Amino acid sequence: MIVVVNVDGSLVQHPLTCLGSFNREEEGWRRDNDWVWRRDGEEDEDILWMVDEEEKKKGNSFLVNLEERTGGGIFTCHSLDRTLLKNTTVLVKHMDEQKRILEGSTTTGYMKCSTRNYQGEFHCSWKFTTKRVGNVMSVRVARYYHHQPFQCIPTTLLEQKGANGLSDAENISCSVDASGQQWTCSSSSGQSDIMCSVNSSGLGVSCVDRQYCPYAEETDRITLTIYMRTNYLLEEYSQRFYLSEIVKPDKVSINKVNSSTIEWRYPVSWNSPTSYFPLSFQVKEIKGRERKNGCTCDSPCTKVHTTKSSQWSVKAKVMVCVRAQDALCDSHWSDWTEYRHNKGNQRRKQEKKKEQKQKFVSQ
């Protein structure tokens, strides 16, 4: 069993029981249908508590002290012959913006999410700080229909204490595969069915909304929450977005039409028909020495044009860079595709080759 306890910096005391649950009104511990009353801390002397394999006390109850980032651990209770009765891992969840395990901030965000088209697939990635590295403990992915979140956390995995609970929303079925890396969550109404897989590197997650329709208006944002564990600390990171906000087309493909014209094609991965999913393009012309810097050149003399056309007239000694963006929303631009026009160089090579041929014939 895993218990997550929210702390805010002050001392938090969380009770654990071995054979039942604590009743605060009666100040006793319930074991099945019987009451086990506390008498000077000597109740149930036949139960032994150990913390991280170190013997701590006897009795049915154990009070865990949590403060700041300390107090978590593995708490086990045993019979006197050391037979294991219950195993509980206590994790501390503390929102400390100064000591986060992932790079970023509340302003810039901790995860970067993108999708290459409108097929319902998306990917989110993150980077660990140089001081701390952790593991993805669980993933929660949601589309909000009537304010009900779709949560990808097995009901038997976590017990949340305090605010912002992880309890399952109504009519939601969630599961994780045997590897613990693939999370699936769906609603009984069939409105949402989202599957996410944690990358083998542990630095990202790839998801697909299997109920997503690219031709319908996207009315509800996706909420992706990653729970990151390091030792006995748990940190929560969330990102909310429409797919239209994070879409980033793949690079376009440029072909030469003739000596003075090039054309480019929509990325193969982009949705069709293109009339329904139009792209707009930026064309950057780079001249002279600036060409050595490639498409990253952003000098004041560099010209950038916006067009919906897929053709462009080029001149000698000019490098052309093209990138694409969804024409219907202000989302991410694709990476640049570079084209170097060498008409002048080719002409000189042909003339030099001709001169060498004439010289050989004259000899």
Short mmCIF file of C-alpha atoms in Angstrom, two decimals:
data_model
loop_
_atom_site.label_atom_id
_atom_site.label_comp_id
_atom_site.label_asym_id
_atom_site.label_seq_id
_atom_site.Cartn_x
_atom_site.Cartn_y
_atom_site.Cartn_z
CA MET A 1 0.00 0.00 0.00
CA ILE A 2 1.21 3.50 -0.82
CA VAL A 3 0.01 6.54 1.13
CA VAL A 4 0.68 10.09 -0.10
CA VAL A 5 0.53 12.83 2.55
CA ASN A 6 0.43 16.54 1.69
CA VAL A 7 2.63 18.75 3.86
CA ASP A 8 2.94 22.53 3.92
CA GLY A 9 6.09 22.95 6.00
CA SER A 10 4.48 22.53 9.41
CA LEU A 11 4.46 19.26 11.34
CA VAL A 12 1.89 16.77 10.02
CA GLN A 13 1.09 13.63 12.00
CA HIS A 14 -0.43 10.76 10.04
CA PRO A 15 -1.75 7.66 11.81
CA LEU A 16 -1.16 4.17 10.44
CA THR A 17 -2.94 1.02 11.60
CA CYS A 18 -1.93 -2.58 11.28
CA LEU A 19 -5.23 -4.43 11.80
CA GLY A 20 -7.97 -1.90 11.09
CA SER A 21 -8.67 1.83 10.78
CA PHE A 22 -8.60 4.62 13.34
CA ASN A 23 -11.92 6.11 14.53
CA ARG A 24 -11.28 9.70 15.62
CA GLU A 25 -14.69 10.15 17.25
CA GLU A 26 -14.19 7.21 19.59
CA GLU A 27 -10.40 7.62 19.78
CA GLY A 28 -9.96 3.94 19.19
CA TRP A 29 -8.80 1.54 16.54
CA ARG A 30 -11.32 -0.65 14.78
CA ARG A 31 -10.30 -4.24 13.99
CA ASP A 32 -13.00 -6.00 12.02
CA ASN A 33 -16.13 -5.67 14.19
CA ASP A 34 -14.23 -5.28 17.46
CA TRP A 35 -12.68 -2.27 19.14
CA VAL A 36 -9.05 -2.23 20.15
CA TRP A 37 -8.81 0.54 22.74
CA ARG A 38 -5.61 2.45 23.35
CA ARG A 39 -4.37 2.06 26.93
CA ASP A 40 -1.22 4.05 27.62
CA GLY A 41 0.17 3.04 24.23
CA GLU A 42 0.23 -0.63 25.23
CA GLU A 43 -2.58 -1.93 23.00
CA ASP A 44 -1.94 -5.07 21.00
CA GLU A 45 1.51 -5.89 22.34
CA ASP A 46 1.65 -8.82 19.93
CA ILE A 47 2.12 -6.40 16.98
CA LEU A 48 5.59 -5.09 16.14
CA TRP A 49 6.25 -2.00 13.96
CA MET A 50 9.41 -1.58 11.92
CA VAL A 51 10.54 1.42 9.82
CA ASP A 52 12.93 0.66 6.97
CA GLU A 53 13.68 -2.70 8.69
CA GLU A 54 14.46 -1.05 12.04
CA GLU A 55 12.29 -2.01 15.05
CA LYS A 56 10.39 1.00 16.41
CA LYS A 57 7.45 0.10 18.70
CA LYS A 58 4.70 -2.34 19.60
CA GLY A 59 0.97 -1.87 19.21
CA ASN A 60 -1.72 -1.69 16.54
CA SER A 61 -1.10 1.99 15.81
CA PHE A 62 1.83 4.03 14.60
CA LEU A 63 1.91 7.83 14.35
CA VAL A 64 4.11 9.07 11.48
CA ASN A 65 5.65 12.54 11.88
CA LEU A 66 6.09 14.41 8.59
CA GLU A 67 7.59 17.85 8.10
CA GLU A 68 9.01 19.65 5.08
CA ARG A 69 10.55 16.81 3.03
CA THR A 70 11.26 14.34 5.82
CA GLY A 71 9.38 11.53 7.52
CA GLY A 72 8.52 9.27 4.61
CA GLY A 73 9.59 5.66 4.48
CA ILE A 74 8.52 2.02 4.46
CA PHE A 75 6.44 1.13 7.53
CA THR A 76 5.74 -2.55 8.23
CA CYS A 77 3.90 -4.28 11.03
CA HIS A 78 4.61 -7.89 12.05
CA SER A 79 3.52 -10.54 14.48
CA LEU A 80 6.02 -11.33 17.22
CA ASP A 81 7.42 -14.18 15.14
CA ARG A 82 8.23 -11.53 12.47
CA THR A 83 5.51 -12.63 10.06
CA LEU A 84 4.63 -9.64 7.86
CA LEU A 85 1.09 -8.39 8.44
CA LYS A 86 1.06 -5.13 6.47
CA ASN A 87 3.44 -3.05 4.35
CA THR A 88 2.85 0.69 3.88
CA THR A 89 5.04 3.13 1.96
CA VAL A 90 4.50 6.74 3.05
CA LEU A 91 5.43 9.44 0.55
CA VAL A 92 5.67 13.16 1.28
CA LYS A 93 4.14 15.59 -1.22
CA HIS A 94 5.38 19.14 -0.69
CA MET A 95 5.04 21.99 -3.19
CA ASP A 96 8.40 23.74 -2.90
CA GLU A 97 9.13 25.82 -6.00
CA GLN A 98 12.76 26.26 -4.97
CA LYS A 99 13.58 22.55 -4.84
CA ARG A 100 11.87 20.95 -7.80
CA ILE A 101 13.19 17.81 -9.45
CA LEU A 102 12.40 19.03 -12.98
CA GLU A 103 13.86 22.03 -14.77
CA GLY A 104 11.49 24.94 -15.34
CA SER A 105 9.17 27.18 -13.34
CA THR A 106 5.48 27.84 -12.83
CA THR A 107 5.79 30.61 -15.44
CA THR A 108 7.60 28.70 -18.19
CA GLY A 109 6.22 25.28 -17.25
CA TYR A 110 8.02 22.03 -16.46
CA MET A 111 6.91 19.99 -19.46
CA LYS A 112 6.98 20.65 -23.20
CA CYS A 113 4.14 19.10 -25.15
CA SER A 114 3.68 18.85 -28.92
CA THR A 115 1.87 16.93 -31.64
CA ARG A 116 2.79 16.64 -35.32
CA ASN A 117 -0.81 16.54 -36.60
CA TYR A 118 -4.46 16.20 -35.67
CA GLN A 119 -4.65 12.45 -35.19
CA GLY A 120 -5.04 12.51 -31.42
CA GLU A 121 -1.42 11.66 -30.62
CA PHE A 122 0.83 13.91 -28.54
CA HIS A 123 4.13 13.78 -26.69
CA CYS A 124 5.34 15.59 -23.56
CA SER A 125 8.92 15.70 -22.32
CA TRP A 126 10.89 17.07 -19.38
CA LYS A 127 14.43 17.43 -18.04
CA PHE A 128 15.76 16.61 -14.60
CA THR A 129 17.87 19.10 -12.69
CA THR A 130 21.56 18.33 -12.28
CA LYS A 131 21.14 17.63 -8.56
CA ARG A 132 18.18 15.24 -8.52
CA VAL A 133 16.83 12.48 -10.73
CA GLY A 134 13.59 10.61 -10.15
CA ASN A 135 11.15 8.13 -11.65
CA VAL A 136 7.63 8.47 -12.97
CA MET A 137 5.41 6.95 -10.32
CA SER A 138 2.07 7.47 -12.04
CA VAL A 139 0.40 9.33 -14.88
CA ARG A 140 -3.00 11.00 -14.90
CA VAL A 141 -4.44 12.07 -18.23
CA ALA A 142 -7.81 13.73 -18.60
CA ARG A 143 -10.28 15.38 -20.92
CA TYR A 144 -12.80 17.33 -18.94
CA TYR A 145 -16.39 16.54 -19.90
CA HIS A 146 -18.89 18.16 -17.55
CA HIS A 147 -15.96 18.90 -15.22
CA GLN A 148 -15.25 15.21 -14.61
CA PRO A 149 -11.53 14.34 -14.96
CA PHE A 150 -10.37 11.11 -16.55
CA GLN A 151 -7.67 9.84 -14.26
CA CYS A 152 -5.13 7.19 -15.18
CA ILE A 153 -4.28 5.94 -11.71
CA PRO A 154 -5.17 2.41 -10.59
CA THR A 155 -7.61 2.58 -7.67
CA THR A 156 -5.39 0.27 -5.61
CA LEU A 157 -2.17 2.23 -6.14
CA LEU A 158 -2.49 5.44 -4.17
CA GLU A 159 -4.33 6.70 -1.13
CA GLN A 160 -4.20 10.50 -1.08
CA LYS A 161 -4.47 12.43 2.16
CA GLY A 162 -5.20 16.14 2.19
CA ALA A 163 -6.20 18.50 -0.62
CA ASN A 164 -5.98 17.78 -4.34
CA GLY A 165 -6.82 14.12 -3.90
CA LEU A 166 -6.13 11.41 -6.42
CA SER A 167 -9.42 9.64 -5.93
CA ASP A 168 -11.02 8.34 -9.12
CA ALA A 169 -13.74 10.39 -10.78
CA GLU A 170 -17.15 8.82 -11.35
CA ASN A 171 -17.61 6.34 -14.20
CA ILE A 172 -13.87 6.16 -14.89
CA SER A 173 -11.93 2.95 -15.38
CA CYS A 174 -8.13 3.16 -15.17
CA SER A 175 -5.43 0.55 -15.44
CA VAL A 176 -1.67 0.13 -15.84
CA ASP A 177 0.09 -2.77 -17.53
CA ALA A 178 2.50 -5.18 -15.88
CA SER A 179 5.52 -3.03 -16.75
CA GLY A 180 4.04 -0.04 -14.92
CA GLN A 181 4.87 2.12 -17.95
CA GLN A 182 1.65 2.08 -19.98
CA TRP A 183 -1.42 3.81 -18.57
CA THR A 184 -4.93 3.57 -20.00
CA CYS A 185 -8.00 5.48 -18.87
CA SER A 186 -11.51 5.43 -20.30
CA SER A 187 -15.01 6.50 -19.33
CA SER A 188 -18.01 4.19 -19.18
CA SER A 189 -19.86 6.64 -21.44
CA GLY A 190 -17.23 6.13 -24.16
CA GLN A 191 -16.52 9.88 -24.38
CA SER A 192 -12.82 9.45 -23.75
CA ASP A 193 -10.22 6.72 -24.09
CA ILE A 194 -6.65 7.93 -23.59
CA MET A 195 -3.54 5.77 -23.43
CA CYS A 196 -0.09 6.98 -22.36
CA SER A 197 3.28 5.20 -22.35
CA VAL A 198 6.30 6.41 -20.40
CA ASN A 199 9.39 6.48 -22.63
CA SER A 200 12.20 4.05 -21.82
CA SER A 201 14.44 7.03 -21.00
CA GLY A 202 12.02 8.22 -18.33
CA LEU A 203 12.18 11.70 -19.87
CA GLY A 204 8.84 11.80 -21.64
CA VAL A 205 5.44 10.28 -22.23
CA SER A 206 3.65 9.51 -25.50
CA CYS A 207 -0.15 9.50 -25.52
CA VAL A 208 -3.06 8.97 -27.88
CA ASP A 209 -6.68 10.00 -27.43
CA ARG A 210 -8.43 7.14 -29.18
CA GLN A 211 -11.79 8.94 -29.20
CA TYR A 212 -10.42 12.14 -30.75
CA CYS A 213 -12.02 13.36 -34.00
CA PRO A 214 -9.85 15.71 -36.13
CA TYR A 215 -12.89 17.11 -37.95
CA ALA A 216 -14.78 18.20 -34.83
CA GLU A 217 -14.18 21.30 -32.74
CA GLU A 218 -11.99 20.61 -29.73
CA THR A 219 -14.13 21.86 -26.85
CA ASP A 220 -12.28 20.36 -23.87
CA ARG A 221 -8.64 20.67 -22.91
CA ILE A 222 -6.46 17.70 -22.11
CA THR A 223 -4.92 17.73 -18.64
CA LEU A 224 -1.78 15.65 -18.21
CA THR A 225 -0.39 15.18 -14.71
CA ILE A 226 2.88 13.41 -13.98
CA TYR A 227 3.73 12.22 -10.46
CA MET A 228 7.50 12.07 -10.04
CA ARG A 229 9.09 10.17 -7.18
CA THR A 230 12.57 10.50 -5.72
CA ASN A 231 13.29 8.52 -2.54
CA TYR A 232 10.16 9.13 -0.42
CA LEU A 233 9.24 12.47 -1.98
CA LEU A 234 6.46 12.89 -4.53
CA GLU A 235 6.13 15.88 -6.86
CA GLU A 236 3.21 16.70 -9.13
CA TYR A 237 3.49 18.39 -12.52
CA SER A 238 0.53 19.29 -14.73
CA GLN A 239 0.03 20.68 -18.21
CA ARG A 240 -3.29 21.69 -19.82
CA PHE A 241 -3.75 22.22 -23.54
CA TYR A 242 -5.80 21.79 -26.68
CA LEU A 243 -4.05 19.83 -29.42
CA SER A 244 -4.44 22.94 -31.59
CA GLU A 245 -2.26 24.84 -29.10
CA ILE A 246 0.64 22.39 -29.22
CA VAL A 247 0.54 21.23 -32.86
CA LYS A 248 3.90 21.52 -34.64
CA PRO A 249 4.06 20.26 -38.25
CA ASP A 250 7.01 18.21 -39.45
CA LYS A 251 9.51 19.81 -41.81
CA VAL A 252 8.40 20.48 -45.38
CA SER A 253 10.12 18.82 -48.34
CA ILE A 254 11.67 21.17 -50.94
CA ASN A 255 12.15 20.24 -54.59
CA LYS A 256 13.66 22.14 -57.51
CA VAL A 257 11.19 22.96 -60.28
CA ASN A 258 13.61 24.66 -62.68
CA SER A 259 16.69 26.88 -62.60
CA SER A 260 14.81 29.73 -60.91
CA THR A 261 11.96 28.12 -58.96
CA ILE A 262 11.54 25.74 -56.05
CA GLU A 263 8.44 24.20 -54.53
CA TRP A 264 7.68 22.42 -51.30
CA ARG A 265 5.20 19.83 -50.20
CA TYR A 266 3.11 19.45 -47.08
CA PRO A 267 4.69 17.04 -44.55
CA VAL A 268 3.65 13.45 -45.16
CA SER A 269 2.49 13.25 -41.53
CA TRP A 270 0.11 16.22 -41.89
CA ASN A 271 -3.65 15.70 -42.07
CA SER A 272 -5.53 15.60 -45.34
CA PRO A 273 -7.30 17.01 -47.22
CA THR A 274 -5.06 20.06 -47.12
CA SER A 275 -8.03 22.26 -48.01
CA TYR A 276 -9.49 21.40 -44.59
CA PHE A 277 -6.11 21.47 -42.82
CA PRO A 278 -4.25 24.34 -44.56
CA LEU A 279 -0.72 25.42 -43.69
CA SER A 280 0.89 28.81 -44.04
CA PHE A 281 4.62 29.17 -44.66
CA GLN A 282 7.52 31.43 -43.79
CA VAL A 283 10.33 31.82 -46.30
CA LYS A 284 13.69 33.17 -45.19
CA GLU A 285 16.25 34.36 -47.76
CA ILE A 286 19.86 34.42 -46.58
CA LYS A 287 22.64 35.97 -48.63
CA GLY A 288 26.43 36.24 -48.51
CA ARG A 289 28.43 35.16 -45.50
CA GLU A 290 25.33 34.75 -43.36
CA ARG A 291 24.69 31.47 -45.21
CA LYS A 292 27.37 29.72 -43.15
CA ASN A 293 25.07 29.97 -40.11
CA GLY A 294 22.31 28.07 -41.90
CA CYS A 295 18.66 28.69 -41.16
CA THR A 296 19.43 29.80 -37.61
CA CYS A 297 20.65 33.13 -39.00
CA ASP A 298 18.47 36.00 -37.76
CA SER A 299 20.47 39.05 -38.78
CA PRO A 300 18.57 42.30 -39.48
CA CYS A 301 19.37 42.00 -43.18
CA THR A 302 17.71 38.60 -43.47
CA LYS A 303 14.35 38.77 -45.21
CA VAL A 304 11.45 36.67 -43.93
CA HIS A 305 8.28 36.38 -45.99
CA THR A 306 4.92 34.78 -45.14
CA THR A 307 2.97 33.04 -47.87
CA LYS A 308 0.33 30.39 -48.50
CA SER A 309 1.88 29.47 -51.84
CA SER A 310 4.03 26.35 -52.21
CA GLN A 311 6.42 27.85 -54.80
CA TRP A 312 9.19 30.41 -54.59
CA SER A 313 11.53 32.14 -57.04
CA VAL A 314 15.18 31.83 -56.09
CA LYS A 315 18.32 33.68 -57.06
CA ALA A 316 21.93 32.61 -57.28
CA LYS A 317 23.98 32.75 -54.09
CA VAL A 318 20.84 32.88 -51.93
CA MET A 319 19.97 30.21 -49.39
CA VAL A 320 16.25 29.67 -48.86
CA CYS A 321 14.70 28.33 -45.65
CA VAL A 322 11.05 27.30 -45.37
CA ARG A 323 8.90 26.35 -42.37
CA ALA A 324 5.19 25.67 -41.86
CA GLN A 325 2.45 26.52 -39.38
CA ASP A 326 -1.22 25.64 -39.02
CA ALA A 327 -2.93 28.42 -40.97
CA LEU A 328 -5.97 28.45 -38.68
CA CYS A 329 -4.32 28.86 -35.28
CA ASP A 330 -1.29 30.52 -33.76
CA SER A 331 0.57 27.35 -32.82
CA HIS A 332 4.19 26.23 -33.20
CA TRP A 333 6.19 26.63 -36.41
CA SER A 334 7.89 23.57 -37.83
CA ASP A 335 11.67 23.38 -37.97
CA TRP A 336 13.30 25.05 -40.96
CA THR A 337 14.05 23.18 -44.18
CA GLU A 338 17.14 24.47 -45.97
CA TYR A 339 17.65 24.82 -49.74
CA ARG A 340 20.91 26.14 -51.23
CA HIS A 341 20.61 27.43 -54.77
CA ASN A 342 23.90 26.89 -56.63
CA LYS A 343 22.96 27.94 -60.14
CA GLY A 344 25.95 30.25 -60.41
CA ASN A 345 28.37 27.62 -59.13
CA GLN A 346 26.95 24.97 -61.47
CA ARG A 347 27.34 27.31 -64.47
CA ARG A 348 30.98 27.97 -63.57
CA LYS A 349 31.64 24.24 -63.19
CA GLN A 350 30.09 23.57 -66.59
CA GLU A 351 32.17 26.33 -68.23
CA LYS A 352 35.35 25.03 -66.59
CA LYS A 353 34.57 21.50 -67.75
CA LYS A 354 33.99 22.79 -71.30
CA GLU A 355 37.31 24.65 -71.28
CA GLN A 356 39.17 21.54 -70.14
CA LYS A 357 37.51 19.49 -72.90
CA GLN A 358 38.47 22.03 -75.60
CA LYS A 359 42.03 22.13 -74.27
CA PHE A 360 42.27 18.34 -74.44
CA VAL A 361 40.95 18.30 -78.07
CA SER A 362 43.43 20.98 -79.18
CA GLN A 363 46.30 18.90 -77.86
#
